[in-house]
Each structure stands twice: as C-alpha cells, then as structure tokens.
PDB file of C-alpha atoms in Angstrom:
ATOM      1  CA  UNK T   1       3.838 -58.029   9.334  1.00 44.00           C
ATOM      2  CA  UNK T   2       0.423 -56.932   9.012  1.00 47.00           C
ATOM      3  CA  UNK T   3       0.928 -52.923  10.299  1.00 59.00           C
ATOM      4  CA  UNK T   4      -2.948 -51.251  10.835  1.00 62.00           C
ATOM      5  CA  UNK T   5      -2.799 -47.798  10.044  1.00 70.00           C
ATOM      6  CA  UNK T   6      -3.677 -45.338  13.125  1.00 79.00           C
ATOM      7  CA  UNK T   7      -7.034 -43.832  13.017  1.00 80.00           C
ATOM      8  CA  UNK T   8      -7.660 -41.005  10.722  1.00 77.00           C
ATOM      9  CA  UNK T   9      -8.575 -38.536  13.708  1.00 81.00           C
ATOM     10  CA  UNK T  10      -4.760 -39.175  14.961  1.00 86.00           C
ATOM     11  CA  UNK T  11      -2.776 -39.064  11.239  1.00 91.00           C
ATOM     12  CA  UNK T  12      -1.524 -34.914  11.073  1.00 95.00           C
ATOM     13  CA  UNK T  13      -2.202 -33.642   8.105  1.00 95.00           C
ATOM     14  CA  UNK T  14       0.588 -31.290   7.493  1.00 97.00           C
ATOM     15  CA  UNK T  15       0.934 -28.628   4.371  1.00 97.00           C
ATOM     16  CA  UNK T  16       4.808 -28.432   2.419  1.00 97.00           C
ATOM     17  CA  UNK T  17       5.084 -24.895   0.612  1.00 97.00           C
ATOM     18  CA  UNK T  18       8.062 -22.921   0.267  1.00 97.00           C
ATOM     19  CA  UNK T  19       7.745 -21.712   3.835  1.00 97.00           C
ATOM     20  CA  UNK T  20       7.955 -24.817   5.526  1.00 97.00           C
ATOM     21  CA  UNK T  21       9.985 -26.988   2.673  1.00 96.00           C
ATOM     22  CA  UNK T  22      13.466 -26.439   4.340  1.00 96.00           C
ATOM     23  CA  UNK T  23      11.655 -28.172   7.812  1.00 97.00           C
ATOM     24  CA  UNK T  24      10.207 -31.257   5.498  1.00 98.00           C
ATOM     25  CA  UNK T  25      12.551 -31.803   2.543  1.00 97.00           C
ATOM     26  CA  UNK T  26      15.150 -33.939   3.700  1.00 97.00           C
ATOM     27  CA  UNK T  27      12.359 -35.829   5.554  1.00 98.00           C
ATOM     28  CA  UNK T  28      10.947 -36.259   3.007  1.00 98.00           C
ATOM     29  CA  UNK T  29      13.544 -37.560   0.926  1.00 98.00           C
ATOM     30  CA  UNK T  30      14.261 -40.296   3.252  1.00 97.00           C
ATOM     31  CA  UNK T  31      10.843 -41.297   3.165  1.00 97.00           C
ATOM     32  CA  UNK T  32      10.734 -41.712  -0.477  1.00 97.00           C
ATOM     33  CA  UNK T  33      14.104 -43.965  -0.397  1.00 96.00           C
ATOM     34  CA  UNK T  34      13.068 -45.931   2.813  1.00 93.00           C
ATOM     35  CA  UNK T  35       9.086 -45.879   2.606  1.00 87.00           C
ATOM     36  CA  UNK T  36       8.882 -49.717   4.227  1.00 87.00           C
ATOM     37  CA  UNK T  37       8.238 -50.561   0.493  1.00 92.00           C
ATOM     38  CA  UNK T  38       5.070 -48.639  -0.101  1.00 94.00           C
ATOM     39  CA  UNK T  39       3.627 -45.743  -0.317  1.00 96.00           C
ATOM     40  CA  UNK T  40       0.267 -43.475  -0.478  1.00 95.00           C
ATOM     41  CA  UNK T  41       0.129 -41.538  -3.499  1.00 97.00           C
ATOM     42  CA  UNK T  42      -2.396 -38.825  -5.296  1.00 96.00           C
ATOM     43  CA  UNK T  43      -2.821 -36.428  -6.554  1.00 95.00           C
ATOM     44  CA  UNK T  44      -4.920 -33.007  -7.766  1.00 92.00           C
ATOM     45  CA  UNK T  45      -4.650 -31.156 -10.851  1.00 86.00           C
ATOM     46  CA  UNK T  46      -6.336 -28.424 -12.532  1.00 78.00           C
ATOM     47  CA  UNK T  47      -7.283 -27.941 -16.269  1.00 71.00           C
ATOM     48  CA  UNK T  48      -8.289 -25.048 -18.735  1.00 70.00           C
ATOM     49  CA  UNK T  49     -10.120 -27.941 -21.254  1.00 62.00           C
ATOM     50  CA  UNK T  50      -9.865 -27.226 -24.804  1.00 61.00           C
ATOM     51  CA  UNK T  51     -13.174 -24.319 -26.213  1.00 71.00           C
ATOM     52  CA  UNK T  52     -14.337 -28.026 -27.716  1.00 70.00           C
ATOM     53  CA  UNK T  53     -14.738 -29.612 -25.001  1.00 62.00           C
ATOM     54  CA  UNK T  54     -15.972 -27.579 -23.033  1.00 62.00           C
ATOM     55  CA  UNK T  55     -18.688 -27.235 -24.949  1.00 70.00           C
ATOM     56  CA  UNK T  56     -19.090 -30.922 -25.031  1.00 65.00           C
ATOM     57  CA  UNK T  57     -19.003 -31.354 -21.361  1.00 65.00           C
ATOM     58  CA  UNK T  58     -21.801 -28.136 -21.616  1.00 68.00           C
ATOM     59  CA  UNK T  59     -19.163 -26.413 -18.500  1.00 62.00           C
ATOM     60  CA  UNK T  60     -20.747 -22.800 -17.819  1.00 66.00           C
ATOM     61  CA  UNK T  61     -19.126 -19.804 -17.705  1.00 64.00           C
ATOM     62  CA  UNK T  62     -18.160 -20.323 -13.850  1.00 56.00           C
ATOM     63  CA  UNK T  63     -16.435 -23.392 -14.698  1.00 54.00           C
ATOM     64  CA  UNK T  64     -19.441 -25.504 -13.193  1.00 55.00           C
ATOM     65  CA  UNK T  65     -20.379 -28.866 -15.194  1.00 55.00           C
ATOM     66  CA  UNK T  66     -24.173 -29.572 -16.567  1.00 62.00           C
ATOM     67  CA  UNK T  67     -23.195 -32.059 -19.256  1.00 56.00           C
ATOM     68  CA  UNK T  68     -22.806 -35.939 -18.150  1.00 56.00           C
ATOM     69  CA  UNK T  69     -19.677 -35.985 -20.018  1.00 62.00           C
ATOM     70  CA  UNK T  70     -16.211 -35.602 -18.242  1.00 65.00           C
ATOM     71  CA  UNK T  71     -13.079 -35.712 -20.386  1.00 62.00           C
ATOM     72  CA  UNK T  72     -10.036 -34.420 -18.749  1.00 68.00           C
ATOM     73  CA  UNK T  73      -8.089 -32.388 -21.536  1.00 67.00           C
ATOM     74  CA  UNK T  74      -4.386 -33.568 -20.157  1.00 70.00           C
ATOM     75  CA  UNK T  75      -2.275 -31.799 -22.551  1.00 73.00           C
ATOM     76  CA  UNK T  76      -4.412 -28.379 -20.484  1.00 70.00           C
ATOM     77  CA  UNK T  77      -3.711 -29.883 -17.388  1.00 80.00           C
ATOM     78  CA  UNK T  78      -1.244 -28.909 -14.159  1.00 86.00           C
ATOM     79  CA  UNK T  79      -0.342 -30.559 -10.869  1.00 93.00           C
ATOM     80  CA  UNK T  80      -1.762 -28.952  -8.437  1.00 94.00           C
ATOM     81  CA  UNK T  81      -1.124 -30.763  -5.301  1.00 96.00           C
ATOM     82  CA  UNK T  82       0.099 -34.196  -4.189  1.00 97.00           C
ATOM     83  CA  UNK T  83      -0.521 -36.270  -1.247  1.00 97.00           C
ATOM     84  CA  UNK T  84       2.343 -39.203   0.240  1.00 98.00           C
ATOM     85  CA  UNK T  85       1.621 -40.948   2.807  1.00 96.00           C
ATOM     86  CA  UNK T  86       4.475 -43.542   4.456  1.00 95.00           C
ATOM     87  CA  UNK T  87       2.364 -46.118   6.537  1.00 91.00           C
ATOM     88  CA  UNK T  88       5.285 -47.849   8.834  1.00 88.00           C
ATOM     89  CA  UNK T  89       8.053 -45.219   8.366  1.00 93.00           C
ATOM     90  CA  UNK T  90       5.831 -42.340   9.305  1.00 94.00           C
ATOM     91  CA  UNK T  91       2.235 -43.518  10.226  1.00 93.00           C
ATOM     92  CA  UNK T  92       1.148 -40.572  11.595  1.00 94.00           C
ATOM     93  CA  UNK T  93       1.405 -37.884   9.719  1.00 96.00           C
ATOM     94  CA  UNK T  94       0.081 -36.804   6.077  1.00 96.00           C
ATOM     95  CA  UNK T  95       1.650 -34.138   3.378  1.00 98.00           C
ATOM     96  CA  UNK T  96       0.087 -32.435   0.941  1.00 97.00           C
ATOM     97  CA  UNK T  97       2.641 -30.406  -1.144  1.00 97.00           C
ATOM     98  CA  UNK T  98       1.591 -27.035  -3.008  1.00 96.00           C
ATOM     99  CA  UNK T  99       2.680 -26.595  -6.413  1.00 96.00           C
ATOM    100  CA  UNK T 100      -0.228 -24.349  -7.786  1.00 91.00           C
ATOM    101  CA  UNK T 101      -2.958 -22.999  -5.246  1.00 88.00           C
ATOM    102  CA  UNK T 102      -3.777 -19.679  -4.702  1.00 87.00           C
ATOM    103  CA  UNK T 103      -0.911 -18.822  -2.629  1.00 88.00           C
ATOM    104  CA  UNK T 104       1.378 -18.100  -5.735  1.00 92.00           C
ATOM    105  CA  UNK T 105       4.133 -17.006  -3.687  1.00 95.00           C
ATOM    106  CA  UNK T 106       4.220 -20.353  -1.398  1.00 96.00           C
ATOM    107  CA  UNK T 107       3.671 -23.087  -4.608  1.00 96.00           C
ATOM    108  CA  UNK T 108       7.074 -24.835  -5.067  1.00 97.00           C
ATOM    109  CA  UNK T 109       8.422 -26.099  -8.269  1.00 96.00           C
ATOM    110  CA  UNK T 110       6.974 -29.114 -10.087  1.00 96.00           C
ATOM    111  CA  UNK T 111      10.575 -30.524  -9.983  1.00 97.00           C
ATOM    112  CA  UNK T 112      10.729 -30.688  -6.388  1.00 96.00           C
ATOM    113  CA  UNK T 113       7.658 -33.056  -6.905  1.00 97.00           C
ATOM    114  CA  UNK T 114       9.876 -35.135  -9.789  1.00 97.00           C
ATOM    115  CA  UNK T 115      12.234 -35.657  -7.830  1.00 98.00           C
ATOM    116  CA  UNK T 116      10.581 -36.718  -4.850  1.00 98.00           C
ATOM    117  CA  UNK T 117       9.027 -39.501  -7.653  1.00 98.00           C
ATOM    118  CA  UNK T 118      12.493 -40.493  -8.631  1.00 98.00           C
ATOM    119  CA  UNK T 119      13.523 -41.345  -4.631  1.00 98.00           C
ATOM    120  CA  UNK T 120      10.951 -43.486  -4.746  1.00 97.00           C
ATOM    121  CA  UNK T 121      12.065 -45.069  -7.734  1.00 97.00           C
ATOM    122  CA  UNK T 122      15.904 -45.770  -6.833  1.00 96.00           C
ATOM    123  CA  UNK T 123      14.690 -46.600  -3.139  1.00 96.00           C
ATOM    124  CA  UNK T 124      12.316 -49.565  -5.214  1.00 96.00           C
ATOM    125  CA  UNK T 125       9.255 -48.479  -3.209  1.00 96.00           C
ATOM    126  CA  UNK T 126       5.690 -48.962  -4.633  1.00 96.00           C
ATOM    127  CA  UNK T 127       3.016 -46.362  -4.696  1.00 97.00           C
ATOM    128  CA  UNK T 128      -0.320 -46.951  -4.050  1.00 95.00           C
ATOM    129  CA  UNK T 129      -2.074 -45.272  -5.987  1.00 96.00           C
ATOM    130  CA  UNK T 130      -6.261 -45.187  -6.777  1.00 91.00           C
ATOM    131  CA  UNK T 131      -7.132 -45.152 -10.345  1.00 87.00           C
ATOM    132  CA  UNK T 132      -3.876 -45.130 -11.523  1.00 92.00           C
ATOM    133  CA  UNK T 133      -4.552 -44.881 -15.032  1.00 90.00           C
ATOM    134  CA  UNK T 134      -5.318 -41.009 -14.136  1.00 89.00           C
ATOM    135  CA  UNK T 135      -1.870 -40.297 -12.388  1.00 93.00           C
ATOM    136  CA  UNK T 136      -0.140 -41.917 -15.314  1.00 93.00           C
ATOM    137  CA  UNK T 137      -1.762 -39.883 -17.988  1.00 90.00           C
ATOM    138  CA  UNK T 138      -1.305 -36.745 -15.717  1.00 91.00           C
ATOM    139  CA  UNK T 139       1.872 -36.869 -14.961  1.00 94.00           C
ATOM    140  CA  UNK T 140       3.233 -38.149 -18.561  1.00 92.00           C
ATOM    141  CA  UNK T 141       1.734 -34.886 -20.243  1.00 89.00           C
ATOM    142  CA  UNK T 142       2.041 -32.475 -17.463  1.00 90.00           C
ATOM    143  CA  UNK T 143       5.717 -33.507 -16.431  1.00 93.00           C
ATOM    144  CA  UNK T 144       6.997 -35.601 -18.680  1.00 92.00           C
ATOM    145  CA  UNK T 145       7.669 -38.536 -15.529  1.00 95.00           C
ATOM    146  CA  UNK T 146       6.275 -42.213 -16.449  1.00 94.00           C
ATOM    147  CA  UNK T 147       5.184 -43.684 -13.045  1.00 95.00           C
ATOM    148  CA  UNK T 148       5.743 -47.661 -13.642  1.00 94.00           C
ATOM    149  CA  UNK T 149       6.355 -48.211  -9.612  1.00 96.00           C
ATOM    150  CA  UNK T 150       2.756 -48.437  -8.265  1.00 94.00           C
ATOM    151  CA  UNK T 151      -0.262 -50.577  -7.688  1.00 93.00           C
ATOM    152  CA  UNK T 152      -3.190 -49.340  -8.345  1.00 91.00           C
ATOM    153  CA  UNK T 153      -5.672 -49.656  -5.567  1.00 88.00           C
ATOM    154  CA  UNK T 154      -9.039 -49.953  -7.458  1.00 84.00           C
ATOM    155  CA  UNK T 155      -8.214 -52.691  -9.123  1.00 78.00           C
ATOM    156  CA  UNK T 156      -7.111 -54.035  -5.473  1.00 76.00           C
ATOM    157  CA  UNK T 157     -11.136 -52.895  -5.256  1.00 70.00           C
ATOM    158  CA  UNK T 158     -12.318 -55.324  -8.440  1.00 63.00           C
ATOM    159  CA  UNK T 159     -10.460 -57.917  -7.164  1.00 58.00           C
ATOM    160  CA  UNK T 160     -11.671 -57.667  -3.759  1.00 54.00           C
ATOM    161  CA  UNK T 161     -14.968 -57.210  -4.053  1.00 56.00           C
ATOM    162  CA  UNK T 162     -16.574 -58.494  -7.487  1.00 58.00           C
ATOM    163  CA  UNK T 163     -16.132 -61.485  -8.668  1.00 59.00           C
ATOM    164  CA  UNK T 164     -13.850 -61.595 -11.005  1.00 58.00           C
ATOM    165  CA  UNK T 165     -15.033 -64.378 -12.874  1.00 63.00           C
ATOM    166  CA  UNK T 166     -16.703 -63.695 -16.654  1.00 62.00           C
ATOM    167  CA  UNK T 167     -16.022 -65.268 -20.166  1.00 70.00           C
ATOM    168  CA  UNK T 168     -13.198 -64.263 -21.528  1.00 69.00           C
ATOM    169  CA  UNK T 169     -14.581 -64.655 -24.771  1.00 76.00           C
ATOM    170  CA  UNK T 170     -16.650 -61.218 -24.159  1.00 73.00           C
ATOM    171  CA  UNK T 171     -13.910 -59.384 -22.872  1.00 66.00           C
ATOM    172  CA  UNK T 172     -12.355 -60.004 -25.986  1.00 72.00           C
ATOM    173  CA  UNK T 173     -15.231 -59.131 -28.257  1.00 76.00           C
ATOM    174  CA  UNK T 174     -15.787 -55.839 -25.803  1.00 70.00           C
ATOM    175  CA  UNK T 175     -12.041 -54.828 -26.622  1.00 70.00           C
ATOM    176  CA  UNK T 176     -12.170 -55.510 -30.361  1.00 74.00           C
ATOM    177  CA  UNK T 177     -14.951 -53.574 -30.390  1.00 78.00           C
ATOM    178  CA  UNK T 178     -13.289 -50.411 -29.449  1.00 74.00           C
ATOM    179  CA  UNK T 179     -10.323 -51.015 -30.856  1.00 79.00           C
ATOM    180  CA  UNK T 180     -11.684 -52.111 -34.583  1.00 82.00           C
ATOM    181  CA  UNK T 181     -12.261 -48.737 -35.524  1.00 85.00           C
ATOM    182  CA  UNK T 182      -8.873 -47.153 -35.034  1.00 84.00           C
ATOM    183  CA  UNK T 183      -6.874 -49.883 -37.014  1.00 86.00           C
ATOM    184  CA  UNK T 184      -6.030 -47.825 -39.612  1.00 88.00           C
ATOM    185  CA  UNK T 185      -5.334 -45.410 -37.698  1.00 87.00           C
ATOM    186  CA  UNK T 186      -2.921 -47.275 -34.837  1.00 85.00           C
ATOM    187  CA  UNK T 187      -1.405 -49.342 -37.828  1.00 87.00           C
ATOM    188  CA  UNK T 188      -0.489 -45.549 -39.465  1.00 87.00           C
ATOM    189  CA  UNK T 189       0.853 -43.055 -36.390  1.00 86.00           C
ATOM    190  CA  UNK T 190       2.368 -45.566 -33.726  1.00 83.00           C
ATOM    191  CA  UNK T 191       4.660 -47.731 -36.269  1.00 82.00           C
ATOM    192  CA  UNK T 192       7.859 -48.039 -34.458  1.00 79.00           C
ATOM    193  CA  UNK T 193       6.489 -46.345 -31.286  1.00 77.00           C
ATOM    194  CA  UNK T 194       8.465 -47.975 -27.716  1.00 72.00           C
ATOM    195  CA  UNK T 195       8.126 -45.580 -25.074  1.00 68.00           C
ATOM    196  CA  UNK T 196       4.382 -44.025 -23.897  1.00 65.00           C
ATOM    197  CA  UNK T 197       6.164 -40.897 -22.745  1.00 65.00           C
ATOM    198  CA  UNK T 198       7.447 -39.948 -26.460  1.00 71.00           C
ATOM    199  CA  UNK T 199       3.279 -39.509 -27.696  1.00 75.00           C
ATOM    200  CA  UNK T 200       3.173 -37.116 -30.554  1.00 81.00           C
ATOM    201  CA  UNK T 201      -0.192 -34.853 -30.006  1.00 81.00           C
ATOM    202  CA  UNK T 202      -1.967 -36.798 -32.726  1.00 84.00           C
ATOM    203  CA  UNK T 203      -0.967 -40.247 -31.417  1.00 82.00           C
ATOM    204  CA  UNK T 204      -2.217 -38.967 -27.706  1.00 78.00           C
ATOM    205  CA  UNK T 205      -5.329 -38.162 -29.716  1.00 82.00           C
ATOM    206  CA  UNK T 206      -5.793 -41.779 -30.976  1.00 81.00           C
ATOM    207  CA  UNK T 207      -5.309 -43.264 -27.460  1.00 76.00           C
ATOM    208  CA  UNK T 208      -7.949 -41.129 -25.805  1.00 75.00           C
ATOM    209  CA  UNK T 209     -10.298 -42.436 -28.173  1.00 75.00           C
ATOM    210  CA  UNK T 210      -9.574 -45.787 -27.194  1.00 66.00           C
TER     211      UNK T 210
END
C-alpha cells in the first residue's frame, strides 16, 4: 500500500560523523538491510579536475566556472558526503554522513559507506537515486563499488511527465552518430572486457566520449 512521506518540516536532519557514529551505526545497518524495499540515496562529491579540464570549463582561480561546459573528472573526485532516507522504516529522519568535509577529525572512513551499501544489496533493497548514471560512475571511480541495486528517479520523471513516444529510427540514428567515430577504439580497447568496474584509464576516456 502506498504510504505518503511526512511533511518536510517534520523530518529531522541528522549529521552522522565520528562524534555520534556509535549512536547511529547499528540503526543505519538495520535500516539498510530492512529498509522496506526502497531507500532514498544521494551523494555529494568534490573534485580537483585535470588542468586541461580547468581551462576547457573556464574555471577561475577561486573555483568558479565561467564557461558553459560541465565535465566531471571522476578519477580526481572524492565522495564528501552521502544521504540516506529510509521511508517506511524510519520516515521522520534523514541521515547525512560526513566523509570528506572540513571537519577533518570527525570524518568517517569511506569503508563505512561501502559497508552500508553492501547491506542494502544483502537485504535486496533498491536505492532510489536521481540521475543514477552520475552516482554509478562516481562510486566506480572513487570507491571501486558497483551500484546495481537502484532505480533512477530521473527516468521515472521523464516517463511520467513526458510523452515518452518518439520514432525509434531517430533514436537509433542519434546513438549511432555518437558511436560511429569511436568504433575502432572500442574494438581495440574493449575486446574481452566484462565488468564496468575493471575499466582501464584508456577505456574510461573512451566511455566518457560516448
């Protein structure tokens, strides 16, 4: 049965770091294993991009982007925080975990995040992620962790509020147009590749081109 979430102003926002980890960790693990089937999940990340990308995106010395291009340098990114909302089993609290913020002495180890994510897999929970493609790439690059138990809320929105009807030939043409210049490189560097988590730097570069 559908259960509406409580009003936002009644949801308590809890910062979890080394100061209160003992107070919340067992509860977080239990919710990750027994989250009622669906868990809201999001991350924040920080990057110091390659000098070439800094020039391409026109980032000034203070870190502000002046250009129109936005390119994520996942190989130089760090997951700084992660949010969990457990809905049915804990509807009145949302948790934010500090992994790489300025409060250095109270940062949590990233291993704790993969431990929680592993618990969601063992409990057959689905992570509800907005724009899941970003989270998948970020976790593979920063943590070597493959998120495969997810539902992408951005895809839901497109299907719910867009016509979701288009000539399939136009879609095929658009995909092929982007793929065609890369075919020779794909054949050369992806032969025998089975797992996305095992990509080499060259393979990752080709993937970002597509």
